[in-house]
Each structure stands twice: as structure tokens, then as C-alpha cells.
Amino acid sequence: MRVVVVDDDEDVREATVMLLEVLGHEASGHGVPEEGLRAAAGADVVLQDLHIPGMMIEEQLQRMGALPHPPGVVLFSASIDVHSLHRIPGAAAVLPKPFTTEALEAALARAAAGRS
Amino acid sequence: MEVVRLLPDVLFRCHKAADGKIYWTLNEGGLAEAFGLTTEQIRGKSLDELFPGGASEPVRAHFEAAFQGSTETFVNEMDGRYFKHFPQPVFGPDGQVEEVVGYITDVTELVQAEQELARVNKDLEAFAYRVSHDLRTPLAAVATLGDVLASQEGLDASGQEAARRLLKATERMDALINDVLAFSRAGVRPQREGTDLAVLAKDIRGELRLQSDHQIHLDAPDTLVVDADPALMRIVMANLLGNSGKYARPGHDVHVWLREENGTIVVEDDGIGFGDQDPGAAFHVFTRMRNAAGQEGCGIGLSTVQRIIEGHGGTIEASERPGGGACFRFTVGP
């Protein structure tokens, strides 16, 4: 599937893109939320980091949801409080960092299945 | 009265007159002199006259309660200083409160120290939270790159082994960060509510099943509710059950029993137990018990459990289970 990774941490972003490609997906990484949003227009799933300076996560998700073909969104975060992520509307799955390949695939599948 | 004046604090005495107002008949000690409120200066004045402009409002209810027989202490603030009152009702032959005598002491330094402690604890928790996030982010990159390496075609056996060990080490590091964060959180004041330990234990067993090499069989009642902080009790149960999984007998599943005995919570297993080691030593920070070779962890888990239990005003002890295994008994305070 086509996956867009939006994360301001370059190491995490590039590593995740590499892993997605190894797993057979078409992936691109973006450090700026605006660019991620543009790329999301053609994506099946977006892996969206929770905390990026200057970004309001609710607004970012709202704008993704308003796209003509909204992608499924996986929120991923290194914050321990992943339970609070369930309260943010617009995310199909949450993925704590660091994650295993199995957890990543499961989150992608859930987000892709939830697309309308 | 001369002796009373040597006191640094205040001895007071007041009664309720026919007009329903509270009048002072005695107010002596260092504090009374410092505030210009000695017996001579306040004679015949009511509570409202002593603290004009609504200043009496914060203390009025407490004094009224004392005249109903309450001995509950209270603290009021005046000009940035804090005063603790120890009221003592004096009952007449008819069983009614005739007057209230008591003692007032300046607790400003104590209150300020408590406020400072609360602020430092909050800062420390925020710091630990921030550090754990910032440590976990590069770790996530390492773990993901390890997955990338492990997925490379044409990787020989030693390359695969290296990738496997790299991933295993990142998992340990992740667990370590969680443990350190839990330890720092264990110092927060518990927010008590009805917390079902049986439900928590079943939840945690489900999570552990995905990670542990050993099956954990849990024997728990349908419900076991205690008045404790649910987030902190989750840390307690996760550590106790996690340990049962870690210290299982090699090649065997482990059974865990959770029950209540006269207000004491008992968690025991049929794992390897403590052997000839002192079970109490398991609570020391960074002590890893023997026979744990190859097991994950840093020896911080049970210290965290102890901090949480003691933060609730409870106690915890470890012992060898008759028939083999570890046994933990704890209370969560009044």
C-alpha cells in the first residue's frame, strides 16, 4: 500500500520509510506537517507523529479527514501515555514507539481497513 | 499568665455569648503579642471584630464546628503566613460546649516546604516523562533499522544473529525506560478510588501473554476491589505478574494466585521463589535476584512496587511460598 510517514525526527522517519519499503510498501517521509498533508492526498495510510513543534494534532487529523479520499491514520508516539491517544478523533490506530514489525503491520492493516 | 507569655505560639479561650457571637476571653503567647492580639487588646471583641472586613469567614465554620464538639484541627492563612489551630471543646454539665480552648502555632515553614515538595515532585515527574520520550525516540529509530537489517535478503547466519540481538537489546532498553518512569511516578500522591485488582490482573496477564516465554495461569476472584490509585496499582500488578513470568521454573508454565485474606492482598506463584536468599532483599533498588540469568529487567520493579504501596500508607512483604514459589502480601492503607 502507499504509506506516508509524517515525523519531524529524521532518524525515525527515514528508518520507518526504509522498513516500509522492505516490507513491500510504497513509502515517503515528510518532516513538515504541511508537506505530509499534501502527500496524504494520494496515500492509503498515514503514519502521523503525535508531537511536532508548531502542529496541532487535532487540526492535522481534521484536515486529513477532509481530503477527497481520506487516508487511514495511524498515530505513533514515543510518549508513554498512549492510552490518551484513543481520545483523539480521526485516528484508526495507535502505535507506541519503538514498535515491532508485527505491530506496524497490524496498525497499517487496521488503518487501511477503516477507510471509507 | 506570665508563663503562658513565654510560649512562642498562642493559647486561646473563647465562648459563645447569648447574641450567638464568639468572644475571646484569653489570647496569650508570642504570636498574640506579635500580632497585637493579647488578652487586654482583644477583650470584649467578637470574632468579626477581631478579623474585620470578612477576614473571619475562613475560620468561622471551624470555630462553629468546635462549638458543636469538633476537635478537628485547621490551618488558616493571614498576610502570607499559615497558622494551625488545635481547638478543644470544654463541655458543661448539660453536655453542651461551654467554651473552646486551644492552641495556635505558626506552620508557615512547614506549609511552604510542602508546597515546594509538591512543586519539585511535579517537576521531577515532568522531567522523567520528557526524558523517557526523548530516549525512546532514537531508540525507535534503532529498533526500526534493526528490523530493516533483519529483513535483508542474503543476510548470513551471523548477520541474522546480530540483528536479532540488536532488536532484543532495544526491547530491554525500552523496558528499562518504562521501569525508570514508573519508579519516578511511584512517588506521586495516590488518587484513591475503587480499583479492581482482579480485573487489572486479568488485563495484565493478557498483555504479558504476548511477550512472555512462559504461560501464566491466573487464579483470581471475579472481583477484588481496593481503595487505591488505579494507575499506580496497575504498575504494582504488572510488576508482580511480570516477575512471576520471569522467575518461572525453567520449561514450566507458572501459576499465579491472587486473593484477599483479612484485608491483606496476597499474590503468590509456583515459580523458582527466592531459594536461600533473603526475600526482603528483592525490594532494594537495583538488586536482581539470583537464578535470573538471561532475564530482562534492572531490579527496579519491586522497589517501585514498595514505593507505591508505602505511598498508600500500606506495607508489603515477600516470603517463600510453602511448596515453592514467591509470595507477596500487601495492604494499601486505611
Coordinates of C-alpha atoms in Angstrom, one line a residue:
Chain A
M1 CA 0.0 0.0 0.0
R2 CA 1.0 3.6 -0.3
V3 CA 2.2 4.9 3.1
V4 CA 3.1 8.4 4.1
V5 CA 5.3 8.9 7.2
V6 CA 5.0 12.3 8.9
D7 CA 7.6 12.7 11.7
D8 CA 10.0 15.6 12.5
D9 CA 12.7 13.2 13.8
E10 CA 14.8 12.4 10.7
D11 CA 16.2 9.1 12.1
V12 CA 12.8 7.7 13.0
R13 CA 11.3 9.0 9.7
E14 CA 13.9 7.5 7.4
A15 CA 14.2 4.3 9.3
T16 CA 10.4 3.8 9.1
V17 CA 10.3 4.6 5.4
M18 CA 13.1 2.0 4.9
L19 CA 11.3 -0.6 6.9
L20 CA 8.0 0.0 5.0
E21 CA 9.9 -0.4 1.7
V22 CA 11.5 -3.6 2.8
L23 CA 8.0 -4.8 3.7
G24 CA 6.9 -4.1 0.1
H25 CA 5.1 -0.9 0.6
E26 CA 5.5 2.4 -1.3
A27 CA 6.6 4.9 1.3
S28 CA 7.6 8.6 1.5
G29 CA 8.7 10.5 4.6
H30 CA 7.9 14.2 5.5
G31 CA 9.2 16.2 8.4
V32 CA 6.9 19.2 7.8
P33 CA 3.2 18.6 8.6
E34 CA 2.0 20.7 5.7
E35 CA 4.0 18.6 3.2
G36 CA 2.8 15.4 4.9
L37 CA -0.8 16.6 4.4
R38 CA -0.1 17.2 0.7
A39 CA 1.4 13.7 0.3
A40 CA -1.5 12.2 2.3
A41 CA -3.9 13.1 -0.6
G42 CA -2.7 10.1 -2.5
A43 CA -1.9 7.7 0.3
D44 CA -3.7 4.7 1.7
V45 CA -2.3 5.1 5.2
V46 CA -0.6 7.9 7.0
L47 CA 1.8 7.3 9.9
Q48 CA 1.5 10.5 11.8
D49 CA 3.7 11.5 14.8
L50 CA 1.8 12.9 17.7
H51 CA 4.1 15.8 18.7
I52 CA 5.6 18.0 16.1
P53 CA 6.5 21.6 17.2
G54 CA 4.0 24.1 15.7
M55 CA 1.5 21.4 14.8
M56 CA -1.9 20.9 16.4
I57 CA -2.6 17.2 16.1
E58 CA -6.4 17.6 16.1
E59 CA -6.2 20.1 13.2
Q60 CA -3.8 17.9 11.3
L61 CA -6.1 14.9 11.6
Q62 CA -9.2 17.1 10.7
R63 CA -7.5 18.3 7.5
M64 CA -6.6 14.7 6.6
G65 CA -10.1 13.6 7.2
A66 CA -11.4 16.4 4.9
L67 CA -9.3 15.2 1.9
P68 CA -11.4 13.8 -1.1
H69 CA -10.1 10.3 -0.4
P70 CA -9.1 10.4 3.3
P71 CA -6.3 8.0 4.2
G72 CA -6.4 5.8 7.2
V73 CA -4.3 7.4 10.0
V74 CA -2.0 5.6 12.5
L75 CA -0.8 7.9 15.3
F76 CA 2.6 6.9 16.5
S77 CA 4.4 8.4 19.5
A78 CA 7.2 7.8 21.9
S79 CA 5.1 9.2 24.8
I80 CA 4.3 6.5 27.3
D81 CA 0.7 7.7 27.7
V82 CA -0.5 6.0 24.5
H83 CA -3.9 5.4 26.1
S84 CA -4.7 9.2 25.8
L85 CA -4.3 8.8 22.0
H86 CA -7.6 6.9 21.8
R87 CA -9.3 10.1 22.7
I88 CA -8.1 11.9 19.6
P89 CA -10.8 11.5 16.9
G90 CA -9.7 10.7 13.3
A91 CA -7.0 8.1 14.1
A92 CA -7.8 4.5 13.2
A93 CA -4.9 3.0 15.3
V94 CA -2.1 4.0 17.7
L95 CA 1.4 2.7 17.6
P96 CA 3.8 3.2 20.5
K97 CA 7.5 3.8 19.6
P98 CA 9.6 1.8 19.5
F99 CA 7.4 -0.8 17.6
T100 CA 8.0 -4.2 16.2
T101 CA 7.4 -5.1 12.5
E102 CA 4.3 -7.1 13.6
A103 CA 2.9 -4.2 15.5
L104 CA 3.5 -1.9 12.5
E105 CA 1.8 -4.3 10.1
A106 CA -1.2 -4.7 12.4
A107 CA -1.6 -1.0 12.7
L108 CA -1.4 -0.5 8.9
A109 CA -3.9 -3.2 8.3
R110 CA -6.4 -1.7 10.9
A111 CA -6.0 1.8 9.4
A112 CA -6.4 0.5 5.8
A113 CA -9.5 -1.5 6.7
G114 CA -11.1 1.6 8.3
R115 CA -11.0 3.6 5.2
S116 CA -14.3 4.6 3.7
Chain B
M1 CA -0.3 34.2 82.6
E2 CA 3.4 35.2 82.8
V3 CA 4.4 31.6 82.0
V4 CA 2.0 31.4 79.0
R5 CA 3.6 34.6 77.6
L6 CA 6.8 32.7 77.3
L7 CA 5.2 30.4 74.7
P8 CA 6.2 31.2 71.1
D9 CA 2.7 30.3 70.0
V10 CA -0.8 31.1 71.2
L11 CA -3.1 29.7 73.9
F12 CA -6.7 30.9 73.4
R13 CA -10.0 30.6 75.1
C14 CA -13.4 31.7 73.7
H15 CA -17.1 31.3 74.4
K16 CA -20.3 31.8 72.7
A17 CA -22.5 34.6 74.1
A18 CA -26.3 34.9 74.2
D19 CA -26.1 37.0 71.0
G20 CA -24.7 33.9 69.2
K21 CA -21.3 35.5 68.6
I22 CA -18.0 34.1 69.6
Y23 CA -16.0 36.2 72.1
W24 CA -12.4 35.8 73.2
T25 CA -11.5 35.7 76.9
L26 CA -7.9 34.7 76.6
N27 CA -5.3 35.1 73.9
E28 CA -1.7 34.8 75.1
G29 CA 1.7 33.9 73.8
G30 CA 4.4 35.2 71.5
L31 CA 2.2 35.1 68.4
A32 CA -0.5 37.1 70.1
E33 CA 2.0 39.8 71.1
A34 CA 3.5 39.9 67.6
F35 CA 0.0 40.5 66.1
G36 CA -1.1 42.9 68.9
L37 CA -3.8 40.5 69.9
T38 CA -3.1 39.9 73.6
T39 CA -5.9 39.4 76.1
E40 CA -6.0 43.0 77.0
Q41 CA -6.2 44.1 73.4
I42 CA -9.0 41.8 72.4
R43 CA -11.2 41.7 75.5
G44 CA -14.8 42.0 74.6
K45 CA -14.3 41.7 70.9
S46 CA -16.2 39.2 68.8
L47 CA -14.7 37.0 66.0
D48 CA -15.9 39.5 63.4
E49 CA -14.4 42.5 65.2
L50 CA -11.1 40.7 65.6
F51 CA -10.9 39.9 61.9
P52 CA -12.8 42.8 60.2
G53 CA -13.6 43.0 56.5
G54 CA -14.7 39.4 56.0
A55 CA -11.3 38.0 57.3
S56 CA -13.2 36.0 59.8
E57 CA -15.0 34.0 57.2
P58 CA -12.4 31.3 56.5
V59 CA -12.2 30.4 60.2
R60 CA -15.8 30.9 61.3
A61 CA -17.0 27.5 60.2
H62 CA -14.2 25.8 62.0
F63 CA -14.9 27.6 65.3
E64 CA -18.6 26.9 64.9
A65 CA -17.8 23.2 64.5
A66 CA -15.6 23.4 67.6
F67 CA -18.7 24.7 69.5
Q68 CA -20.5 21.7 68.2
G69 CA -17.9 19.5 69.8
S70 CA -15.4 19.1 67.0
T71 CA -11.7 18.8 67.8
E72 CA -10.6 18.8 64.1
T73 CA -7.5 21.0 63.5
F74 CA -7.4 23.5 60.7
V75 CA -5.0 25.9 59.1
N76 CA -5.7 29.5 58.1
E77 CA -3.7 32.0 56.1
M78 CA -3.1 35.5 57.2
D79 CA -0.7 38.0 55.5
G80 CA 1.1 35.2 53.8
R81 CA 1.6 33.2 57.0
Y82 CA -0.1 29.9 57.9
F83 CA -1.5 29.1 61.4
K84 CA -2.6 25.7 62.6
H85 CA -5.4 25.7 65.2
F86 CA -5.9 22.9 67.7
P87 CA -9.4 23.5 69.2
Q88 CA -10.6 21.6 72.3
P89 CA -14.3 22.0 73.3
V90 CA -15.0 22.2 77.0
F91 CA -18.3 20.6 77.9
G92 CA -20.5 21.8 80.7
P93 CA -22.6 19.6 83.0
D94 CA -25.5 19.7 80.5
G95 CA -23.3 18.1 77.8
Q96 CA -23.2 21.4 75.8
V97 CA -20.0 23.0 74.8
E98 CA -19.4 25.9 77.3
E99 CA -16.2 27.2 75.8
V100 CA -13.5 26.3 73.4
V101 CA -9.8 26.4 74.5
G102 CA -7.0 25.7 72.1
Y103 CA -3.6 26.2 70.8
I104 CA -2.4 28.0 67.6
T105 CA 1.0 27.5 66.1
D106 CA 2.8 29.1 63.1
V107 CA 3.2 26.4 60.4
T108 CA 4.3 28.7 57.6
E109 CA 7.6 27.0 57.1
L110 CA 6.0 23.6 57.0
V111 CA 3.3 24.7 54.5
Q112 CA 5.9 26.3 52.3
A113 CA 8.1 23.2 52.5
E114 CA 5.1 21.1 51.5
Q115 CA 4.3 23.4 48.6
E116 CA 7.9 23.3 47.5
L117 CA 8.0 19.5 47.7
A118 CA 4.8 19.2 45.6
R119 CA 6.3 21.5 43.0
V120 CA 9.6 19.6 42.9
N121 CA 7.8 16.3 42.6
K122 CA 5.7 17.6 39.8
D123 CA 8.8 19.0 38.0
L124 CA 10.6 15.6 38.5
E125 CA 7.6 13.7 37.0
A126 CA 7.5 16.1 34.1
F127 CA 11.3 15.7 33.7
A128 CA 11.1 11.9 33.7
Y129 CA 8.2 11.9 31.3
R130 CA 10.2 14.2 28.9
V131 CA 13.4 12.2 29.2
S132 CA 11.6 8.9 28.6
H133 CA 10.1 10.3 25.4
D134 CA 13.4 11.7 24.2
L135 CA 15.2 8.5 25.0
R136 CA 12.6 6.4 23.3
T137 CA 12.6 8.4 20.0
P138 CA 16.2 7.5 18.9
L139 CA 15.6 4.0 20.3
A140 CA 12.7 3.7 17.9
A141 CA 15.0 4.5 15.0
V142 CA 17.5 1.9 16.2
A143 CA 14.8 -0.7 16.6
T144 CA 13.3 0.0 13.2
L145 CA 16.7 -0.1 11.5
G146 CA 17.3 -3.4 13.2
D147 CA 14.1 -4.7 11.6
V148 CA 15.3 -3.4 8.3
L149 CA 18.6 -5.2 8.7
A150 CA 16.9 -8.4 9.8
S151 CA 14.7 -8.3 6.7
Q152 CA 17.6 -8.0 4.2
E153 CA 17.9 -10.9 1.8
G154 CA 21.2 -12.7 1.7
L155 CA 22.0 -12.0 5.3
D156 CA 24.2 -14.8 6.6
A157 CA 23.7 -16.6 9.9
S158 CA 26.0 -14.2 11.9
G159 CA 24.2 -11.2 10.4
Q160 CA 20.9 -12.6 11.4
E161 CA 22.1 -13.3 14.9
A162 CA 23.5 -9.7 15.2
A163 CA 20.1 -8.3 14.0
R164 CA 18.3 -10.5 16.5
R165 CA 20.5 -9.4 19.4
L166 CA 20.2 -5.8 18.4
L167 CA 16.4 -6.0 18.5
K168 CA 16.4 -7.8 21.8
A169 CA 18.7 -5.1 23.3
T170 CA 16.3 -2.4 22.1
E171 CA 13.4 -4.2 23.8
R172 CA 15.4 -4.3 27.0
M173 CA 16.2 -0.6 26.8
D174 CA 12.5 0.2 26.2
A175 CA 11.5 -1.9 29.2
L176 CA 14.2 -0.1 31.3
I177 CA 12.9 3.3 30.3
N178 CA 9.4 2.2 31.3
D179 CA 10.7 1.0 34.7
V180 CA 12.5 4.2 35.4
L181 CA 9.5 6.3 34.5
A182 CA 7.3 4.0 36.7
F183 CA 9.7 4.4 39.6
S184 CA 9.6 8.2 39.3
R185 CA 5.8 8.2 39.1
A186 CA 5.6 5.9 42.2
G187 CA 6.4 9.0 44.3
V188 CA 3.2 10.8 43.4
R189 CA 0.4 11.2 45.9
P190 CA -2.2 8.4 45.2
Q191 CA -5.6 9.4 43.8
R192 CA -7.7 6.8 45.5
E193 CA -10.8 5.3 44.0
G194 CA -12.4 1.8 43.9
T195 CA -9.9 -0.2 42.0
D196 CA -10.5 -3.8 41.0
L197 CA -7.2 -5.7 41.3
A198 CA -8.7 -8.9 39.8
V199 CA -9.7 -7.1 36.6
L200 CA -6.3 -5.4 36.5
A201 CA -4.5 -8.7 36.9
K202 CA -6.5 -10.4 34.1
D203 CA -5.8 -7.4 31.8
I204 CA -2.1 -7.6 32.5
R205 CA -2.0 -11.3 32.1
G206 CA -3.4 -10.8 28.7
E207 CA -0.7 -8.3 27.8
L208 CA 2.1 -10.5 29.3
R209 CA 0.9 -13.5 27.3
L210 CA 2.1 -11.7 24.2
Q211 CA 5.6 -11.1 25.5
S212 CA 6.5 -13.9 27.9
D213 CA 8.0 -17.2 27.0
H214 CA 6.0 -18.8 29.9
Q215 CA 2.3 -19.2 30.1
I216 CA 0.9 -17.5 33.1
H217 CA -2.2 -19.3 34.6
L218 CA -4.0 -16.8 36.8
D219 CA -6.3 -17.9 39.6
A220 CA -8.2 -14.8 40.8
P221 CA -11.7 -14.0 42.2
D222 CA -14.2 -12.3 39.8
T223 CA -13.7 -9.1 41.7
L224 CA -11.3 -7.7 44.3
V225 CA -11.9 -4.0 44.9
V226 CA -9.5 -1.9 47.0
D227 CA -9.4 1.9 47.6
A228 CA -6.3 2.8 45.8
D229 CA -4.8 4.7 42.8
P230 CA -5.8 2.7 39.7
A231 CA -2.8 3.8 37.6
L232 CA -0.3 3.0 40.4
M233 CA -2.0 -0.3 41.2
R234 CA -1.6 -1.2 37.5
I235 CA 2.2 -0.7 37.9
V236 CA 2.1 -2.9 41.1
M237 CA 0.2 -5.8 39.5
A238 CA 2.2 -5.5 36.2
N239 CA 5.5 -5.9 38.2
L240 CA 4.2 -8.7 40.4
L241 CA 2.8 -10.7 37.5
G242 CA 5.7 -9.8 35.3
N243 CA 8.1 -11.2 37.9
S244 CA 6.1 -14.4 38.1
G245 CA 6.6 -14.8 34.4
K246 CA 10.3 -14.0 34.7
Y247 CA 11.0 -16.3 37.6
A248 CA 9.1 -19.3 36.4
R249 CA 10.7 -22.7 36.7
P250 CA 12.6 -23.4 33.5
G251 CA 10.4 -25.2 31.0
H252 CA 7.3 -24.9 33.0
D253 CA 4.2 -22.6 32.9
V254 CA 3.7 -20.6 36.1
H255 CA 0.5 -20.4 38.2
V256 CA -0.3 -17.1 40.0
W257 CA -2.9 -16.9 42.8
L258 CA -4.5 -13.6 43.7
R259 CA -6.7 -13.4 46.8
E260 CA -7.6 -11.3 49.8
E261 CA -7.0 -12.5 53.4
N262 CA -8.5 -10.3 56.1
G263 CA -7.8 -7.1 54.3
T264 CA -4.3 -8.2 53.0
I265 CA -3.8 -8.8 49.3
V266 CA -1.9 -12.0 48.6
V267 CA -0.1 -12.6 45.2
E268 CA 1.8 -15.9 45.0
D269 CA 3.2 -18.1 42.4
D270 CA 4.8 -21.6 42.0
G271 CA 8.0 -20.3 40.2
I272 CA 11.5 -20.6 41.5
G273 CA 10.9 -18.4 44.5
F274 CA 13.8 -16.9 46.5
G275 CA 15.9 -20.1 47.2
D276 CA 18.3 -19.4 50.1
Q277 CA 18.2 -15.6 49.5
D278 CA 16.5 -13.2 51.8
P279 CA 13.2 -12.3 50.1
G280 CA 13.3 -8.8 51.6
A281 CA 16.4 -8.0 49.6
A282 CA 14.3 -8.1 46.5
F283 CA 12.9 -4.7 47.4
H284 CA 16.3 -3.0 47.3
V285 CA 16.8 -0.8 44.2
F286 CA 18.9 -2.4 41.5
T287 CA 19.0 -5.7 43.3
R288 CA 18.5 -8.5 40.9
M289 CA 17.8 -11.8 42.5
R290 CA 20.0 -14.8 41.6
N291 CA 18.7 -17.5 39.2
A292 CA 17.6 -14.7 37.0
A293 CA 20.4 -15.2 34.4
G294 CA 19.3 -14.2 31.0
Q295 CA 16.2 -12.4 32.3
E296 CA 15.2 -8.9 31.4
G297 CA 14.9 -6.2 33.9
C298 CA 17.1 -4.0 36.1
G299 CA 16.0 -4.7 39.6
I300 CA 13.9 -1.6 39.9
G301 CA 10.4 -3.2 39.7
L302 CA 9.9 -4.3 43.3
S303 CA 11.4 -1.1 44.7
T304 CA 8.7 0.7 42.6
V305 CA 6.1 -1.6 44.0
Q306 CA 7.2 -0.9 47.5
R307 CA 7.3 2.9 47.0
I308 CA 3.7 2.8 45.6
I309 CA 2.4 0.6 48.5
E310 CA 4.1 2.7 51.1
G311 CA 2.9 5.9 49.4
H312 CA -0.6 4.5 50.0
G313 CA 0.2 4.1 53.7
G314 CA 0.4 0.3 53.3
T315 CA 3.1 -2.3 53.8
I316 CA 4.4 -5.1 51.6
E317 CA 6.4 -8.2 52.5
A318 CA 7.9 -11.0 50.5
S319 CA 8.2 -14.6 51.6
E320 CA 8.8 -18.1 50.2
R321 CA 5.6 -19.8 49.3
P322 CA 5.2 -23.2 51.1
G323 CA 5.7 -25.7 48.4
G324 CA 7.9 -23.4 46.4
G325 CA 7.5 -20.1 44.7
A326 CA 7.3 -16.4 45.7
C327 CA 4.6 -14.9 47.9
F328 CA 3.8 -11.2 48.3
R329 CA 1.4 -9.8 50.9
F330 CA 0.4 -6.2 50.9
T331 CA -2.1 -3.7 52.2
V332 CA -3.0 -0.3 50.7
G333 CA -3.5 1.6 53.9
P334 CA -6.7 2.7 55.7

